Every structure is written in C-alpha cells, then in structure tokens.
Amino acid sequence: MLSLGLTGGIAAGKSLLANRFRELGAVVIDADRLAREVVAPGTPGLAAVVGQFGARILLPDGSLDRAQLGAIVFADKDARESLNAIVHPLVRAAANALKDDAGPGSIVVQDIPLLVESGQGANFHLVVVAHAPKDVRVARMVRDRGMTEADALARIAAQATDEERAAVADVLIVNDGTPDKVIKELDALWHDRLVPFAANLSAGVPACASKEVRAVQPDASWPAQAARLAARIKHAVGELAASVDLEDSHGDCTFRLQPAQGARREQIDAALVTAGFLPRRNGGPCLPRFCSADPGVSASVVIAV
C-alpha cells in the first residue's frame, strides 16, 4: 500500500484535503479522532492522563475536560510534552491497526496535526502539507472558531513553524484562495502521482522502469528532497545498514547503502521495499540497485557488496 502523512498548521485547510482524499477513495485515518478514542472513559489512556494532571481535567461524568486540558498544555510546553508522551504512542498503535486492515493496493492517508512535532515524517512514503499564511489562518480562527486574535496566535505558536513543516513536505499545497483551487491541485496530485505510485508498489515495479533517461535542469529543491529520502531509507533499514550516503543530488538521487556486519540481504531488500524502493530487474549496474516506485522523483539505492 501507499502510505501518506497529511499535516498542516491549525486553520491551514488540512481537513479540506482529508475530506477530498476520502472522496477520491483513500483510506483516511484521523489522528484527532483516535486521540479522543484512546482517552475515552474507562481507557488506560485516560487513567494515565489523570495520573499526570490530576482529577481537575475531568468533567463531572468522568470524561475528559478537553477545554481545561487544552488550556493547561497550550500554556506550558513541558505539560504539552508530557501529554504527547502519553497519547502519541496510543494513537500510533491504533493507527497501525487500521492501516493493517487496508488492502494491499490501497492509498492510506494518516491525518496527523502534530506530524512534524512528533517526528513522524520518515514513517511515510510521502508527506503532504497544507499551508496558509499566518494572517489568513488567524482570520479564519477568529471568523470560524470564535477565537480572539491573541488566542489564535498562541495556538499557532504552540505548533511547528511553517519552515519546519515545509522541510518535511514532499508536497506543499497552499490554501490561501478558494477551496476549488485546492481541490483541483489535490486531484492532479492524486491522478498524476499517487495512483501510479500505489500501482507501482502493488505490482513491484519501480518508476524508473518506464522512464526514459533525459537531461534535466538543476532544481534547488533536490537537496531537501534527498534529505527526506535519506531519512526514509535510514528509518526503514535501521541497524541493518552501517551507513547510507548520498552520491549524487543533481536530479537522480543515488544512495549507497553499506550493510552492517551480519545483516542479511533479504532483510535489507525487504526494508527497502517497505520504504518504496523496488528492485530493478531490467539489467543496470552490477551493484544491486533499488529504484523508487514514486513517479514524482528519480531516486535509487545501490547496495555495496
């Protein structure tokens, strides 16, 4: 399956993208909904939160007083990190269970507001980020959520910066105009890149198998793209690799993977497939080469022998 991470700052339009993904046929996993479920009355999650913050964060019926807890954690970074340490692992476990139920050819979108803050970018084949300028977001929160400007700015300040989100974004969708414009952009992404990517993964065919070699102009975004790809490869292979080094960042990102002592090739191969890199079967260099299944990038991994 193709695994996508979807995130964005508060009021940037992430929900609009999530709804459209669902309409297009993606399996959308809502981290906010899971975050509510894992702290429902009677759950171990709620017991852990009460143990950390006390009974003051409970309503008379024993359920979580979200407004009270929100006021505490948005004003105190340490309190926010303590809450995240309780809730995030529970949400990830619940999301993984839903993901496992999706079919092999599915496109699974995990809607995670704090994807950047929780360091999950390397977990996905691609990360899509909804973006809108700060003044636009503040205006939306004041107009649509009844917040004061000061409260809106405080909520924005409690999240990752625009620059931090842009650094993990494989696709940045700017939502500063009409919904129709955003949906049109997402539809093009879906049909031109995501559906072929998912089909390649399902068939075990790398994208380079159908591409002609051609010269391209230098692209200033390649170094950042290479850094994201390297992070995904390292996350997937873990201790199986002694090193993963970029050999070329000019258009065709080629990474050389040096296996760790004792690592078995079949383990490395399986890890690379999980990361979206598939074996190239049509000849090529003498070193084992795995090419990305993503038609939107030109990237490969060679395994040193």
Tab-separated table of C-alpha atoms in Angstrom:
chain	number	residue	atom	x	y	z
A	1	MET	CA	0.000	0.000	0.000
A	2	LEU	CA	0.969	3.630	-0.417
A	3	SER	CA	1.304	5.361	2.956
A	4	LEU	CA	0.891	9.139	3.121
A	5	GLY	CA	1.229	11.527	6.021
A	6	LEU	CA	-1.045	14.586	5.925
A	7	THR	CA	-0.451	17.573	8.181
A	8	GLY	CA	-0.712	21.336	8.392
A	9	GLY	CA	-0.957	24.143	10.889
A	10	ILE	CA	-4.224	24.971	12.576
A	11	ALA	CA	-6.709	26.538	10.095
A	12	ALA	CA	-4.430	25.826	7.113
A	13	GLY	CA	-7.018	23.621	5.386
A	14	LYS	CA	-5.876	20.122	6.307
A	15	SER	CA	-9.466	18.961	6.859
A	16	LEU	CA	-10.387	20.088	3.347
A	17	LEU	CA	-7.602	17.908	1.939
A	18	ALA	CA	-8.532	14.950	4.164
A	19	ASN	CA	-12.165	15.082	3.027
A	20	ARG	CA	-11.134	15.209	-0.619
A	21	PHE	CA	-8.731	12.294	-0.168
A	22	ARG	CA	-11.626	10.313	1.291
A	23	GLU	CA	-13.856	11.212	-1.681
A	24	LEU	CA	-11.157	10.086	-4.103
A	25	GLY	CA	-11.037	6.658	-2.454
A	26	ALA	CA	-8.200	6.884	0.052
A	27	VAL	CA	-8.363	5.193	3.434
A	28	VAL	CA	-8.134	8.220	5.750
A	29	ILE	CA	-7.033	7.657	9.340
A	30	ASP	CA	-7.899	10.643	11.538
A	31	ALA	CA	-5.374	11.032	14.349
A	32	ASP	CA	-7.592	13.557	16.153
A	33	ARG	CA	-10.453	11.055	16.291
A	34	LEU	CA	-8.112	8.343	17.529
A	35	ALA	CA	-6.712	10.760	20.114
A	36	ARG	CA	-10.223	11.167	21.501
A	37	GLU	CA	-10.887	7.446	21.495
A	38	VAL	CA	-7.712	6.447	23.359
A	39	VAL	CA	-8.651	8.725	26.281
A	40	ALA	CA	-12.342	7.815	26.412
A	41	PRO	CA	-13.804	6.957	29.842
A	42	GLY	CA	-12.534	3.643	31.149
A	43	THR	CA	-9.434	3.522	28.932
A	44	PRO	CA	-5.853	3.116	30.176
A	45	GLY	CA	-5.064	6.303	28.278
A	46	LEU	CA	-7.454	8.416	30.331
A	47	ALA	CA	-6.147	6.858	33.545
A	48	ALA	CA	-2.593	7.838	32.527
A	49	VAL	CA	-3.637	11.421	31.733
A	50	VAL	CA	-5.413	11.756	35.083
A	51	GLY	CA	-2.335	10.342	36.790
A	52	GLN	CA	-0.226	13.058	35.161
A	53	PHE	CA	-2.548	16.083	35.503
A	54	GLY	CA	-4.941	15.168	38.295
A	55	ALA	CA	-8.730	14.928	38.530
A	56	ARG	CA	-9.054	18.635	37.638
A	57	ILE	CA	-9.075	17.650	33.972
A	58	LEU	CA	-12.227	15.510	34.369
A	59	LEU	CA	-15.829	16.551	33.862
A	60	PRO	CA	-18.488	15.522	36.424
A	61	ASP	CA	-19.414	12.492	34.295
A	62	GLY	CA	-15.824	11.204	34.398
A	63	SER	CA	-14.949	12.126	30.797
A	64	LEU	CA	-12.022	14.306	29.790
A	65	ASP	CA	-12.494	18.057	30.077
A	66	ARG	CA	-10.757	18.948	26.829
A	67	ALA	CA	-11.082	22.690	27.302
A	68	GLN	CA	-9.426	22.525	30.714
A	69	LEU	CA	-6.642	20.231	29.498
A	70	GLY	CA	-6.116	22.348	26.396
A	71	ALA	CA	-5.736	25.491	28.496
A	72	ILE	CA	-3.065	23.742	30.553
A	73	VAL	CA	-0.968	22.268	27.761
A	74	PHE	CA	-1.086	25.188	25.338
A	75	ALA	CA	0.311	27.450	28.040
A	76	ASP	CA	3.041	25.066	29.216
A	77	LYS	CA	5.470	23.342	26.867
A	78	ASP	CA	6.514	20.755	29.459
A	79	ALA	CA	2.889	19.862	30.154
A	80	ARG	CA	2.257	19.556	26.433
A	81	GLU	CA	5.211	17.207	26.016
A	82	SER	CA	4.011	15.099	28.959
A	83	LEU	CA	0.579	14.761	27.377
A	84	ASN	CA	2.066	13.895	23.994
A	85	ALA	CA	4.241	11.212	25.589
A	86	ILE	CA	1.075	9.516	26.852
A	87	VAL	CA	-1.241	9.972	23.886
A	88	HIS	CA	1.021	9.717	20.822
A	89	PRO	CA	2.093	6.063	21.308
A	90	LEU	CA	-1.533	5.033	21.862
A	91	VAL	CA	-2.658	6.863	18.725
A	92	ARG	CA	0.149	5.322	16.653
A	93	ALA	CA	-0.801	1.825	17.796
A	94	ALA	CA	-4.463	2.422	16.912
A	95	ALA	CA	-3.500	3.909	13.528
A	96	ASN	CA	-1.244	0.950	12.717
A	97	ALA	CA	-4.103	-1.437	13.426
A	98	LEU	CA	-6.355	0.426	10.974
A	99	LYS	CA	-3.559	0.600	8.418
A	100	ASP	CA	-3.026	-3.159	8.622
A	101	ASP	CA	-6.687	-3.652	7.692
A	102	ALA	CA	-6.314	-1.710	4.419
A	103	GLY	CA	-5.893	-3.684	1.211
A	104	PRO	CA	-2.508	-4.138	-0.489
A	105	GLY	CA	-3.284	-1.684	-3.293
A	106	SER	CA	-4.765	0.982	-1.030
A	107	ILE	CA	-3.692	4.581	-0.604
A	108	VAL	CA	-3.698	5.211	3.147
A	109	VAL	CA	-3.652	8.820	4.357
A	110	GLN	CA	-2.867	9.429	8.017
A	111	ASP	CA	-4.207	12.836	9.042
A	112	ILE	CA	-1.806	13.902	11.822
A	113	PRO	CA	-1.908	17.512	13.055
A	114	LEU	CA	1.354	17.129	15.014
A	115	LEU	CA	3.239	15.008	12.476
A	116	VAL	CA	6.215	17.366	12.477
A	117	GLU	CA	6.255	17.881	16.235
A	118	SER	CA	6.206	14.116	16.841
A	119	GLY	CA	8.969	13.434	14.280
A	120	GLN	CA	6.976	11.046	12.094
A	121	GLY	CA	7.885	12.357	8.632
A	122	ALA	CA	10.204	9.453	7.761
A	123	ASN	CA	7.437	6.924	8.518
A	124	PHE	CA	5.608	7.602	5.243
A	125	HIS	CA	6.250	7.217	1.540
A	126	LEU	CA	5.220	10.866	1.106
A	127	VAL	CA	4.187	13.754	3.339
A	128	VAL	CA	1.559	16.249	2.131
A	129	VAL	CA	1.405	19.577	3.969
A	130	ALA	CA	-1.468	22.064	3.865
A	131	HIS	CA	-0.139	25.611	4.134
A	132	ALA	CA	-1.684	29.054	4.510
A	133	PRO	CA	-0.093	32.354	5.567
A	134	LYS	CA	-0.325	33.181	9.267
A	135	ASP	CA	-2.620	36.187	8.768
A	136	VAL	CA	-5.038	34.064	6.744
A	137	ARG	CA	-5.086	31.391	9.434
A	138	VAL	CA	-5.653	33.900	12.218
A	139	ALA	CA	-8.544	35.462	10.299
A	140	ARG	CA	-10.116	32.030	9.822
A	141	MET	CA	-9.818	31.156	13.510
A	142	VAL	CA	-11.381	34.455	14.566
A	143	ARG	CA	-14.169	34.185	11.992
A	144	ASP	CA	-14.943	30.472	12.058
A	145	ARG	CA	-13.978	29.382	15.587
A	146	GLY	CA	-14.854	32.437	17.610
A	147	MET	CA	-11.303	32.804	18.932
A	148	THR	CA	-9.639	36.052	19.863
A	149	GLU	CA	-6.640	37.092	17.807
A	150	ALA	CA	-4.380	36.560	20.840
A	151	ASP	CA	-5.693	33.011	21.341
A	152	ALA	CA	-5.266	32.257	17.638
A	153	LEU	CA	-1.668	33.440	17.673
A	154	ALA	CA	-0.965	31.396	20.815
A	155	ARG	CA	-2.286	28.242	19.139
A	156	ILE	CA	-0.089	28.865	16.116
A	157	ALA	CA	2.953	29.495	18.323
A	158	ALA	CA	2.381	26.170	20.116
A	159	GLN	CA	2.790	24.242	16.857
A	160	ALA	CA	5.670	23.703	14.454
A	161	THR	CA	6.716	26.653	12.330
A	162	ASP	CA	5.903	26.957	8.649
A	163	GLU	CA	9.591	26.383	7.877
A	164	GLU	CA	9.670	23.173	9.930
A	165	ARG	CA	6.609	21.825	8.139
A	166	ALA	CA	7.997	22.805	4.727
A	167	ALA	CA	11.186	20.862	5.495
A	168	VAL	CA	9.256	17.567	5.753
A	169	ALA	CA	6.845	18.312	2.890
A	170	ASP	CA	7.167	16.263	-0.271
A	171	VAL	CA	4.084	18.118	-1.472
A	172	LEU	CA	3.132	21.587	-0.192
A	173	ILE	CA	-0.412	22.655	-1.056
A	174	VAL	CA	-1.063	26.351	-0.482
A	175	ASN	CA	-4.605	27.036	0.698
A	176	ASP	CA	-4.870	30.817	0.539
A	177	GLY	CA	-7.639	31.071	-2.041
A	178	THR	CA	-10.823	29.227	-2.906
A	179	PRO	CA	-11.490	25.570	-1.989
A	180	ASP	CA	-11.915	24.764	-5.688
A	181	LYS	CA	-8.313	25.741	-6.391
A	182	VAL	CA	-7.015	23.476	-3.618
A	183	ILE	CA	-9.180	20.537	-4.681
A	184	LYS	CA	-8.036	20.899	-8.289
A	185	GLU	CA	-4.401	20.767	-7.175
A	186	LEU	CA	-5.023	17.731	-4.971
A	187	ASP	CA	-6.895	15.929	-7.756
A	188	ALA	CA	-3.946	16.412	-10.101
A	189	LEU	CA	-1.589	15.049	-7.439
A	190	TRP	CA	-3.866	12.048	-6.923
A	191	HIS	CA	-4.196	11.062	-10.571
A	192	ASP	CA	-0.729	12.025	-11.841
A	193	ARG	CA	1.440	10.801	-8.978
A	194	LEU	CA	-0.319	8.960	-6.155
A	195	VAL	CA	-2.353	6.440	-8.151
A	196	PRO	CA	0.666	5.448	-10.319
A	197	PHE	CA	2.855	5.295	-7.187
A	198	ALA	CA	0.391	2.938	-5.488
A	199	ALA	CA	0.113	0.817	-8.640
A	200	ASN	CA	3.892	0.515	-8.879
A	201	LEU	CA	4.118	-0.607	-5.262
A	202	SER	CA	1.351	-3.157	-5.743
A	203	ALA	CA	2.944	-4.565	-8.906
A	204	GLY	CA	6.501	-4.427	-7.555
A	205	VAL	CA	7.613	-2.220	-10.444
A	206	PRO	CA	9.957	0.755	-9.887
A	207	ALA	CA	9.048	4.008	-11.588
A	208	CYS	CA	12.383	4.120	-13.421
A	209	ALA	CA	11.378	1.029	-15.409
A	210	SER	CA	9.066	3.173	-17.516
A	211	LYS	CA	11.168	6.350	-17.701
A	212	GLU	CA	13.481	7.477	-20.435
A	213	VAL	CA	16.848	8.864	-19.389
A	214	ARG	CA	16.920	12.580	-20.124
A	215	ALA	CA	18.871	15.661	-19.093
A	216	VAL	CA	17.173	17.994	-16.633
A	217	GLN	CA	17.962	21.415	-15.280
A	218	PRO	CA	19.254	21.766	-11.699
A	219	ASP	CA	16.471	22.122	-9.130
A	220	ALA	CA	17.043	23.968	-5.853
A	221	SER	CA	14.617	21.601	-4.102
A	222	TRP	CA	16.712	18.481	-4.765
A	223	PRO	CA	18.945	18.716	-1.660
A	224	ALA	CA	15.902	18.909	0.633
A	225	GLN	CA	14.226	16.086	-1.277
A	226	ALA	CA	17.378	13.990	-0.967
A	227	ALA	CA	17.458	14.622	2.785
A	228	ARG	CA	13.864	13.379	3.141
A	229	LEU	CA	14.597	10.291	1.049
A	230	ALA	CA	17.702	9.527	3.091
A	231	ALA	CA	15.706	9.826	6.306
A	232	ARG	CA	13.110	7.355	4.995
A	233	ILE	CA	15.752	4.869	3.905
A	234	LYS	CA	17.570	5.093	7.246
A	235	HIS	CA	14.297	4.736	9.138
A	236	ALA	CA	13.341	1.664	7.122
A	237	VAL	CA	16.650	-0.199	7.265
A	238	GLY	CA	17.610	0.847	10.801
A	239	GLU	CA	20.551	-1.146	12.166
A	240	LEU	CA	20.744	-3.265	9.014
A	241	ALA	CA	22.851	-0.510	7.420
A	242	ALA	CA	26.243	0.685	8.601
A	243	SER	CA	25.755	3.833	6.508
A	244	VAL	CA	23.525	5.403	3.878
A	245	ASP	CA	25.337	8.060	1.857
A	246	LEU	CA	24.151	10.314	-0.948
A	247	GLU	CA	26.291	10.003	-4.059
A	248	ASP	CA	24.509	12.469	-6.339
A	249	SER	CA	21.966	15.180	-5.558
A	250	HIS	CA	21.599	16.581	-9.070
A	251	GLY	CA	18.352	15.188	-10.388
A	252	ASP	CA	18.856	11.452	-9.896
A	253	CYS	CA	19.420	10.932	-6.168
A	254	THR	CA	21.559	7.844	-5.764
A	255	PHE	CA	22.247	6.496	-2.287
A	256	ARG	CA	24.904	3.915	-1.449
A	257	LEU	CA	23.894	1.603	1.373
A	258	GLN	CA	26.677	-0.179	3.225
A	259	PRO	CA	25.220	-3.224	5.019
A	260	ALA	CA	26.007	-3.615	8.701
A	261	GLN	CA	28.087	-6.590	9.732
A	262	GLY	CA	25.897	-9.657	9.936
A	263	ALA	CA	22.926	-8.063	8.151
A	264	ARG	CA	21.238	-10.407	5.685
A	265	ARG	CA	20.496	-9.205	2.174
A	266	GLU	CA	16.905	-10.435	2.245
A	267	GLN	CA	16.287	-8.286	5.338
A	268	ILE	CA	17.734	-5.219	3.643
A	269	ASP	CA	15.759	-5.912	0.477
A	270	ALA	CA	12.508	-6.194	2.422
A	271	ALA	CA	13.235	-2.966	4.314
A	272	LEU	CA	13.890	-1.047	1.094
A	273	VAL	CA	10.645	-2.335	-0.422
A	274	THR	CA	8.833	-1.081	2.682
A	275	ALA	CA	10.373	2.347	2.071
A	276	GLY	CA	9.079	2.331	-1.523
A	277	PHE	CA	12.299	1.270	-3.305
A	278	LEU	CA	11.867	-1.737	-5.561
A	279	PRO	CA	14.484	-3.942	-7.268
A	280	ARG	CA	15.274	-3.024	-10.839
A	281	ARG	CA	15.008	-6.162	-12.925
A	282	ASN	CA	15.959	-4.827	-16.362
A	283	GLY	CA	19.725	-5.029	-16.116
A	284	GLY	CA	21.552	-1.967	-14.895
A	285	PRO	CA	24.797	-1.636	-12.955
A	286	CYS	CA	26.476	-4.648	-11.411
A	287	LEU	CA	25.700	-3.456	-7.897
A	288	PRO	CA	22.229	-4.403	-6.636
A	289	ARG	CA	20.024	-1.391	-7.338
A	290	PHE	CA	16.621	-0.452	-5.971
A	291	CYS	CA	14.645	2.349	-7.629
A	292	SER	CA	11.833	4.438	-6.173
A	293	ALA	CA	8.277	3.494	-7.131
A	294	ASP	CA	7.348	7.183	-6.947
A	295	PRO	CA	6.906	8.658	-10.448
A	296	GLY	CA	7.469	12.094	-8.944
A	297	VAL	CA	11.137	11.526	-8.124
A	298	SER	CA	14.167	9.925	-9.699
A	299	ALA	CA	15.984	8.107	-6.899
A	300	SER	CA	17.736	4.813	-6.354
A	301	VAL	CA	19.690	2.874	-3.744
A	302	VAL	CA	22.717	0.733	-4.547
A	303	ILE	CA	23.771	-1.878	-2.028
A	304	ALA	CA	27.508	-2.135	-1.586
A	305	VAL	CA	28.939	-5.647	-1.714
